[in-house]
Tab-separated table of C-alpha atoms in Angstrom:
chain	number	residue	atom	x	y	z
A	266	UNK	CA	0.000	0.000	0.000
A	267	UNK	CA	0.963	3.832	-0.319
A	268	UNK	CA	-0.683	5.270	2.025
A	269	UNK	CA	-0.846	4.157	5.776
A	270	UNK	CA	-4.266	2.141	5.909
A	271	UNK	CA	-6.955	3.372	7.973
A	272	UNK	CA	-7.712	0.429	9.403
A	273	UNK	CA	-6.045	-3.027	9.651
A	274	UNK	CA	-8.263	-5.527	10.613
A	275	UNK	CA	-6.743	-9.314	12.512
A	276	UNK	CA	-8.390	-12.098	11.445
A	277	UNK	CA	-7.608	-15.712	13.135
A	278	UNK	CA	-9.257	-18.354	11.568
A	279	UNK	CA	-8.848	-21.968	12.016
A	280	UNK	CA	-10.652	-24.891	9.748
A	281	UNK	CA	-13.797	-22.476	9.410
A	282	UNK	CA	-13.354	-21.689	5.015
A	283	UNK	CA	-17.373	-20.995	4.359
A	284	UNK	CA	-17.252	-18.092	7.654
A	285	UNK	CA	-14.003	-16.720	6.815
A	286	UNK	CA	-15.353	-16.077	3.143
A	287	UNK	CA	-18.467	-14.799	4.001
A	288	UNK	CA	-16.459	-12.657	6.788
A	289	UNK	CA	-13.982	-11.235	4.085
A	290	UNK	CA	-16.399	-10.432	1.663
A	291	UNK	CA	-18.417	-8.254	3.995
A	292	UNK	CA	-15.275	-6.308	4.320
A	293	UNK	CA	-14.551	-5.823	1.087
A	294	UNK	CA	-18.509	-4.877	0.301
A	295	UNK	CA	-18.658	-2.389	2.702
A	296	UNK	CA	-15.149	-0.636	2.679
A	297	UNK	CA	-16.288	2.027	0.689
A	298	UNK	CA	-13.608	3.875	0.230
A	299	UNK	CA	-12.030	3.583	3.697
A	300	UNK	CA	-8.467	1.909	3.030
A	301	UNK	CA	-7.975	-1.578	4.587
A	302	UNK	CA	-5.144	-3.778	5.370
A	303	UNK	CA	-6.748	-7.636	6.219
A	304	UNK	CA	-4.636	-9.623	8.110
A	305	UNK	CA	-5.351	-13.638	8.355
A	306	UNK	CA	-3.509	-15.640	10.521
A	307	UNK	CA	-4.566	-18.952	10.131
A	308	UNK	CA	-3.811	-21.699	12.805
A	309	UNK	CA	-2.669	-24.521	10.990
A	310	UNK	CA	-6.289	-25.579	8.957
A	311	UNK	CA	-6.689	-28.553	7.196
A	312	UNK	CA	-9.473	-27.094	5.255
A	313	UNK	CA	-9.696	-25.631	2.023
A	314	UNK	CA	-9.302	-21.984	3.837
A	315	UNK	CA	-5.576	-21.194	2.738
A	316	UNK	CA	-6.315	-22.101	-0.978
A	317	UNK	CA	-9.600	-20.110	-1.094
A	318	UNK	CA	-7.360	-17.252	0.331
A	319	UNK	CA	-4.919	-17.444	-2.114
A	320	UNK	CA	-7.532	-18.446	-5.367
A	321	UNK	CA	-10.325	-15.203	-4.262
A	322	UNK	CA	-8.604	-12.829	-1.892
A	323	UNK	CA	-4.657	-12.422	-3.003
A	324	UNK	CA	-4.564	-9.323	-1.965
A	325	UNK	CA	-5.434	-9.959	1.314
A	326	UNK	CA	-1.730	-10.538	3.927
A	327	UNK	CA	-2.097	-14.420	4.747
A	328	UNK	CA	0.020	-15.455	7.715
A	329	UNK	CA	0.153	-19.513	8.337
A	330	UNK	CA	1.110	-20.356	11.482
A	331	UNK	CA	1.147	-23.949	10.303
A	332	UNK	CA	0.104	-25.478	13.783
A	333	UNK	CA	-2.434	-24.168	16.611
A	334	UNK	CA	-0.539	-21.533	18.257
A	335	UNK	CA	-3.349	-20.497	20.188
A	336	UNK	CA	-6.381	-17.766	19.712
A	337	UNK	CA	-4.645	-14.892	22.018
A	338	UNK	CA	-0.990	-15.516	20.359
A	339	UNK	CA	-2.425	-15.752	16.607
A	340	UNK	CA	-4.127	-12.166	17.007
A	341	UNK	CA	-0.702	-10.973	18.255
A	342	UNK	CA	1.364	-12.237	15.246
A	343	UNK	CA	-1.456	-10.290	13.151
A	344	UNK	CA	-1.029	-6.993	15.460
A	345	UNK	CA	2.564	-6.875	14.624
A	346	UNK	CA	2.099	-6.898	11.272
A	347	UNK	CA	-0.258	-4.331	10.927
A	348	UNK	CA	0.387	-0.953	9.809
A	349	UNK	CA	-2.891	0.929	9.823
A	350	UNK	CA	-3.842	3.834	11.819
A	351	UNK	CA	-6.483	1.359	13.835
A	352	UNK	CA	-6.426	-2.250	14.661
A	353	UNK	CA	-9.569	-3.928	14.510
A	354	UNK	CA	-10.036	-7.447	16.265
A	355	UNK	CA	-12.490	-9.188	14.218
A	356	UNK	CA	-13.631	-13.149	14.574
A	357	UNK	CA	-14.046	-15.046	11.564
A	358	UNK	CA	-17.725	-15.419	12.299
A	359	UNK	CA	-18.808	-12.536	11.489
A	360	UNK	CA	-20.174	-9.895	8.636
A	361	UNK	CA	-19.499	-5.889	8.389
A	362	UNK	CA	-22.766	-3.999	8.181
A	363	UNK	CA	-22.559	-1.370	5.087
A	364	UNK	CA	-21.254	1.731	7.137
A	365	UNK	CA	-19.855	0.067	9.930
A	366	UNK	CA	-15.727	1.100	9.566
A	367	UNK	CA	-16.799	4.994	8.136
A	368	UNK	CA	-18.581	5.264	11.210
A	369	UNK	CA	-16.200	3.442	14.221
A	370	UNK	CA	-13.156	5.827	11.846
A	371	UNK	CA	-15.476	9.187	12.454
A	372	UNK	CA	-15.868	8.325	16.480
A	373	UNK	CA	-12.236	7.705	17.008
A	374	UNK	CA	-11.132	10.617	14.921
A	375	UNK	CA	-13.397	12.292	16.656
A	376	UNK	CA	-12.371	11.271	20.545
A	377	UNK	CA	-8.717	10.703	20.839
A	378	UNK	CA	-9.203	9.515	24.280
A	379	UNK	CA	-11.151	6.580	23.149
A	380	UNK	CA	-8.854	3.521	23.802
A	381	UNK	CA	-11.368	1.278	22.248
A	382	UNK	CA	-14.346	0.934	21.101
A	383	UNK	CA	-16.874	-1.454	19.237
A	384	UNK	CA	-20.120	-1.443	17.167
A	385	UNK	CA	-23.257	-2.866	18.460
A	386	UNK	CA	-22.244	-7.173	17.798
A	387	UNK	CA	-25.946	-8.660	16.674
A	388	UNK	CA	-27.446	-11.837	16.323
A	389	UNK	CA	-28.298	-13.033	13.040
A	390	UNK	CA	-31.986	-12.135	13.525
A	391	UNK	CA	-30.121	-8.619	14.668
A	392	UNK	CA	-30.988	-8.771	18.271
A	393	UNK	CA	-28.167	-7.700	20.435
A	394	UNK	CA	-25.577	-10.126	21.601
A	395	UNK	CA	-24.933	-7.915	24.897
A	396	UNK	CA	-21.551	-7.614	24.850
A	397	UNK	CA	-20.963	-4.379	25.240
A	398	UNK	CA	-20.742	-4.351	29.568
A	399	UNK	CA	-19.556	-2.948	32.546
A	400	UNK	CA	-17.158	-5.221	34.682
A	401	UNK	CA	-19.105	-7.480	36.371
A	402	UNK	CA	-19.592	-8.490	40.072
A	403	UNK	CA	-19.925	-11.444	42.044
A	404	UNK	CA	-23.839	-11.477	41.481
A	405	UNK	CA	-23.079	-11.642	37.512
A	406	UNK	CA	-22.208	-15.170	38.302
A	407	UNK	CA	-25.821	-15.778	38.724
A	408	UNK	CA	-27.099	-13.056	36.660
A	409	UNK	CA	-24.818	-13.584	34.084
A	410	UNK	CA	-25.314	-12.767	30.062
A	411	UNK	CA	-26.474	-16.750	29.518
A	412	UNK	CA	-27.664	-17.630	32.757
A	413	UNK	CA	-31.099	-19.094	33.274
A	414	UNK	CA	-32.219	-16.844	36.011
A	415	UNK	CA	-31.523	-13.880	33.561
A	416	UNK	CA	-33.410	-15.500	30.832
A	417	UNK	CA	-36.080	-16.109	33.453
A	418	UNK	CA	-35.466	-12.257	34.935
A	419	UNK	CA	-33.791	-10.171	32.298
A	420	UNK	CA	-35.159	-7.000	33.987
A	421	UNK	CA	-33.539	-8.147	37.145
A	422	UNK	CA	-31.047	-4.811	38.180
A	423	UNK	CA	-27.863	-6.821	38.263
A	424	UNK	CA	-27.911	-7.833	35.097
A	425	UNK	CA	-29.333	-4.511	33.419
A	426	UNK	CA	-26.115	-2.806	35.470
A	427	UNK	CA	-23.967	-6.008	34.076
A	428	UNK	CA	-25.274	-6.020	29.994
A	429	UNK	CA	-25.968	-2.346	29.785
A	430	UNK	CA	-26.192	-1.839	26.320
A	431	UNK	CA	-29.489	-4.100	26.140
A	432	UNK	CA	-31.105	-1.886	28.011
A	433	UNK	CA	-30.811	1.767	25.724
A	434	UNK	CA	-33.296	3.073	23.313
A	435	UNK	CA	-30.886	5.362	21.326
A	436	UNK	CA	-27.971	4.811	19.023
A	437	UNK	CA	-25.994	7.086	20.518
A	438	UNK	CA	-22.332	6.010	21.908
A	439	UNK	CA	-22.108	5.222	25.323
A	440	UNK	CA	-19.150	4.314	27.506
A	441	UNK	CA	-18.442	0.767	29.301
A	442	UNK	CA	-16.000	-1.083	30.677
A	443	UNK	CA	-15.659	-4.120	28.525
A	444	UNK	CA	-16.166	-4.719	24.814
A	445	UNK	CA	-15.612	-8.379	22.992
A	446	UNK	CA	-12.649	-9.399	20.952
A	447	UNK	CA	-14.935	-10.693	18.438
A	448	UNK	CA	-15.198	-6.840	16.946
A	449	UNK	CA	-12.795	-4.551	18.949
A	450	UNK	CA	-11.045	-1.200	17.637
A	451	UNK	CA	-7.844	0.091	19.139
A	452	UNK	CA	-5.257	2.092	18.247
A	453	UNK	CA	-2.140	0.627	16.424
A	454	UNK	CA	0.440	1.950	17.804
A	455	UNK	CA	-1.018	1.750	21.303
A	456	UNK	CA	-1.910	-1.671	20.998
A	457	UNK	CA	1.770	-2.430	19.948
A	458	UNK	CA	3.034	0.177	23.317
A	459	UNK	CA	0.614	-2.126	25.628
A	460	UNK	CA	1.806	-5.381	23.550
A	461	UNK	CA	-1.021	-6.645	22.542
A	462	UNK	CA	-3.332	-9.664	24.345
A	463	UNK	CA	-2.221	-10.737	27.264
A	464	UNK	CA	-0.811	-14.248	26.828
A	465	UNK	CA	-1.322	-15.784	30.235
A	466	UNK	CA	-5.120	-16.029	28.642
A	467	UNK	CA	-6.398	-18.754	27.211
A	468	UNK	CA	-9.359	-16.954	24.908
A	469	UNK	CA	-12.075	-15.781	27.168
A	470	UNK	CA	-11.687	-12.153	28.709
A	471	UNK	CA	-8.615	-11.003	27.238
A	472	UNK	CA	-10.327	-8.366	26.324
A	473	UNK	CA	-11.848	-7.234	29.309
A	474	UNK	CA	-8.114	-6.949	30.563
A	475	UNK	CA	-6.802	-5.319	27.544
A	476	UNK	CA	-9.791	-2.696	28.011
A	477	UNK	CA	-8.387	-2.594	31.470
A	478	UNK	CA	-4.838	-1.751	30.850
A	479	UNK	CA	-6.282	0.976	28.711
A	480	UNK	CA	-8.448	2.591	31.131
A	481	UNK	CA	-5.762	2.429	33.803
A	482	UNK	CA	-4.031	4.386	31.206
A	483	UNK	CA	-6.580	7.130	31.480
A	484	UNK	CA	-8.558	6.292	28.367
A	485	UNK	CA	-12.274	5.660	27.896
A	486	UNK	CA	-14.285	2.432	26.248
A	487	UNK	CA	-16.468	3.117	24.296
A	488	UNK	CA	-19.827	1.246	22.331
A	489	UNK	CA	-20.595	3.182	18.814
A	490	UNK	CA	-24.096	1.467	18.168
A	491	UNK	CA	-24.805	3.160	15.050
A	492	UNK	CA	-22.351	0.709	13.302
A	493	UNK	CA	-23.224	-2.947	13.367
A	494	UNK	CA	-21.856	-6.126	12.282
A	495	UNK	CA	-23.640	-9.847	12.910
A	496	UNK	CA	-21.859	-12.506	14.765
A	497	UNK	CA	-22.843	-15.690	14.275
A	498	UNK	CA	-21.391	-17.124	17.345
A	499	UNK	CA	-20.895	-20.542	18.464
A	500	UNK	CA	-20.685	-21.503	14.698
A	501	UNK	CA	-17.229	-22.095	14.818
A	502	UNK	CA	-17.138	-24.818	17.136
A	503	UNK	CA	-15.529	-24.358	20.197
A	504	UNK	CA	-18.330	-25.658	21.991
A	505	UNK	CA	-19.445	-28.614	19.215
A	506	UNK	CA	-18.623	-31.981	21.297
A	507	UNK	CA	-18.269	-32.482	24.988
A	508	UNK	CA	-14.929	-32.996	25.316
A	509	UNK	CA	-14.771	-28.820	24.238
A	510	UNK	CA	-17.809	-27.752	26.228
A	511	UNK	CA	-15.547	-29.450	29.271
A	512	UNK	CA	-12.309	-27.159	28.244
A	513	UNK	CA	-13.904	-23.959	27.058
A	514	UNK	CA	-15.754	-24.347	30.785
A	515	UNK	CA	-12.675	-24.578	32.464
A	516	UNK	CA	-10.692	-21.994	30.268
A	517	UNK	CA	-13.905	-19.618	31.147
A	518	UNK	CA	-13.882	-19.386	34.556
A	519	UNK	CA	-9.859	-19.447	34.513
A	520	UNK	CA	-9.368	-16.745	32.299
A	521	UNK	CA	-12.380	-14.896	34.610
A	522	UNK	CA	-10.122	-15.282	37.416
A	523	UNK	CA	-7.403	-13.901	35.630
A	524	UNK	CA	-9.408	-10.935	34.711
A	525	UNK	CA	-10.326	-10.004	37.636
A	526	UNK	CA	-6.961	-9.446	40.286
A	527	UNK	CA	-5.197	-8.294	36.918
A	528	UNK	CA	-8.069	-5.551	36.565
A	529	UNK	CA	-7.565	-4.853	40.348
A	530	UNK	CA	-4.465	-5.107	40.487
A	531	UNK	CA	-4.720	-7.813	43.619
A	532	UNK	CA	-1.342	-9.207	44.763
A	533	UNK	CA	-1.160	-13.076	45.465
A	534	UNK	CA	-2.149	-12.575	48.784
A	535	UNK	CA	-4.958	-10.299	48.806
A	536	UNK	CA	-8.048	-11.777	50.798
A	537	UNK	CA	-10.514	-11.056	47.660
A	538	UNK	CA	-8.328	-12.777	44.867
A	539	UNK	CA	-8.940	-15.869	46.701
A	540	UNK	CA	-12.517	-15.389	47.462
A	541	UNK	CA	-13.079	-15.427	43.734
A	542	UNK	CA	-11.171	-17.551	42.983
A	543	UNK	CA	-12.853	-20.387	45.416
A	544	UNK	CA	-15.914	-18.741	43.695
A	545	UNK	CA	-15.322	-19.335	40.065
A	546	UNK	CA	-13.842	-23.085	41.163
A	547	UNK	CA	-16.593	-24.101	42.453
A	548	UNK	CA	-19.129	-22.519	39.336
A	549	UNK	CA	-16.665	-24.160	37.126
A	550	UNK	CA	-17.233	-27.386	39.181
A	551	UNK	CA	-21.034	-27.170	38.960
A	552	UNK	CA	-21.005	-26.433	35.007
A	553	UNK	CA	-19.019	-29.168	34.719
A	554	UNK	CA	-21.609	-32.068	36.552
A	555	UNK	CA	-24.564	-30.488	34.419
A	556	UNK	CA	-22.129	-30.656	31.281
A	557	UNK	CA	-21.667	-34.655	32.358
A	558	UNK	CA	-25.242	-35.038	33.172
A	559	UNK	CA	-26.279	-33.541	30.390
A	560	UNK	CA	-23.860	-34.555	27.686
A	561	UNK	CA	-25.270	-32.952	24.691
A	562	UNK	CA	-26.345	-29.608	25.934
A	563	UNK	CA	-25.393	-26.646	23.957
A	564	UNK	CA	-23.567	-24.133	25.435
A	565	UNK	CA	-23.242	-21.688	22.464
A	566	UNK	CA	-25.546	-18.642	22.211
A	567	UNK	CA	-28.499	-19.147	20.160
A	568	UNK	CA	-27.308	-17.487	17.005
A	569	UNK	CA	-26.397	-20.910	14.909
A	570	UNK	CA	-29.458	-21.648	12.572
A	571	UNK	CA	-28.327	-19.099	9.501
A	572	UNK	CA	-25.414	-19.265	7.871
A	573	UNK	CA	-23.529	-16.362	7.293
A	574	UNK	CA	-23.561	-16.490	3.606
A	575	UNK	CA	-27.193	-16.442	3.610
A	576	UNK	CA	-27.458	-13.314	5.290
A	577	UNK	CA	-25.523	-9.938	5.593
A	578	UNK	CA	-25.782	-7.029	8.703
């Protein structure tokens, strides 16, 4: 490229061909005339992904890892190649609503103090997936984004404090605390200062604690609901067979823990890391008997029936 892109978006995809596709394509629709360097780093597929890259998107920066190296690692082999002016995190499940970059470009122009942001991340019926949250506390175990009390409840005030962005009637930006990996916008060269994901996570909530480091660093978080894309989550198949439901569980509430003393910045000692971590143990503990109980119970959000090639945000 000649000029310095306005955006480079990180793309890790693994043995998922069909959503990567669909997932380029909407970028490339819906551009306009914002300039875009797409990064994929692809974790050693199998599939046909790295010859459909190379047969319908060459000009697209391909970067085999040739072996599983991990979800948090992969997006920071992409961040260190990018060279735009914002670094978008974007999963391979999903689709750019027409709009969607022109607008999250205008907001950060607009706020340099904006360390990150996202657009409103819908279902494929375009329901909101309610990512867009402050941190939560101990009764967001219970009342938790999936949780069957808050299905049963979803008025209930700990989880309208917890999922705050279901609860607006506007577009208009708002600030939170957390946004989700699976469409996050930061700054380049910031990202590359902080050094990108923390590694110590496995894939949940590494980006609650890279929204943390930023607002320890005195910038704000921000959700820009005007711009939408559609995440058809769980499609990928993390959660597909037991044996994953069992290790995503544990990685969950691990990477929770994690989350939490780093955003507090607990030492080893301190009386509350414990607590929650004997907390999240024993969740993890009770998932896990249902899980075995109840062997083929989904654990992915509801948003599997379409496929993303037969719709678009």
């Amino acid at each position: 490229m000649t000029t310095t892109p306005d955006f480079s978006i990180v793309i890790v995809n693994l043995n998922a061909a069909a959503l990567l596709r669909a997932c380029l394509k909407s970028i490339d629709e819906t551009r306009g005339d914002i300039n875009v360097q797409t990064i994929v780093v692809d974790n050693g597929s199998t599939d046909s992904s790295l010859d459909m890259l190379r047969a319908e998107f060459p000009h697209i920066l391909s970067l085999p890892q040739g072996s599983n190296t991990g979800y948090v690692p992969a997006n920071n082999v992409g961040m260190t190649s990018a060279t735009g002016r914002y670094l978008m995190y974007l999963n391979n499940d999903t689709t750019l609503s027409p709009g969607c970059l022109q607008t999250l470009k205008t907001f950060l122009d607009a706020h340099p103090k904006a360390g990150a942001i996202s657009p409103s991340i819908c279902n494929p019926d375009g329901s909101d997936q309610g990512v867009a949250r402050r941190f939560p506390t101990l009764m967001n175990g219970i009342f938790g984004r999936r949780s069957f009390l808050t299905k049963l409840f979803p008025n209930n005030p700990w989880a309208r404090r917890y999922m705050v962005c279901l609860h607006r009637a506007d577009t208009d930006p708002f600030e939170v605390d957390m946004l989700s990996a699976a469409c996050m916008v930061v700054r380049t060269d910031q990202a590359k200062a902080m050094g990108g994901f923390d590694e110590a996570f496995t894939l949940y909530w590494v980006d609650a604690e890279l929204c943390a480091r930023l607002q320890h660093a005195g910038y704000s978080i921000w959700c820009v609901p005007e711009a939408r894309i559609l995440h058809f989550e769980g499609m990928g198949g993390s959660t597909s067979t037991l044996r994953r439901r069992i290790r995503m569980t544990i990685a969950f509430n691990r990477d929770a823990y994690l989350a939490y003393w780093k955003r507090n910045r607990l030492g080893p000692f301190h009386p509350a890391r414990w607590a929650v971590g004997a907390i999240l143990a024993a969740r993890a503990a009770a998932l896990l008997v249902v899980q075995l109980l109840r062997p083929n119970r989904a654990t992915s959000s509801p948003a599997r029936p379409v496929h993303p090639e037969g719709a678009r945000a």
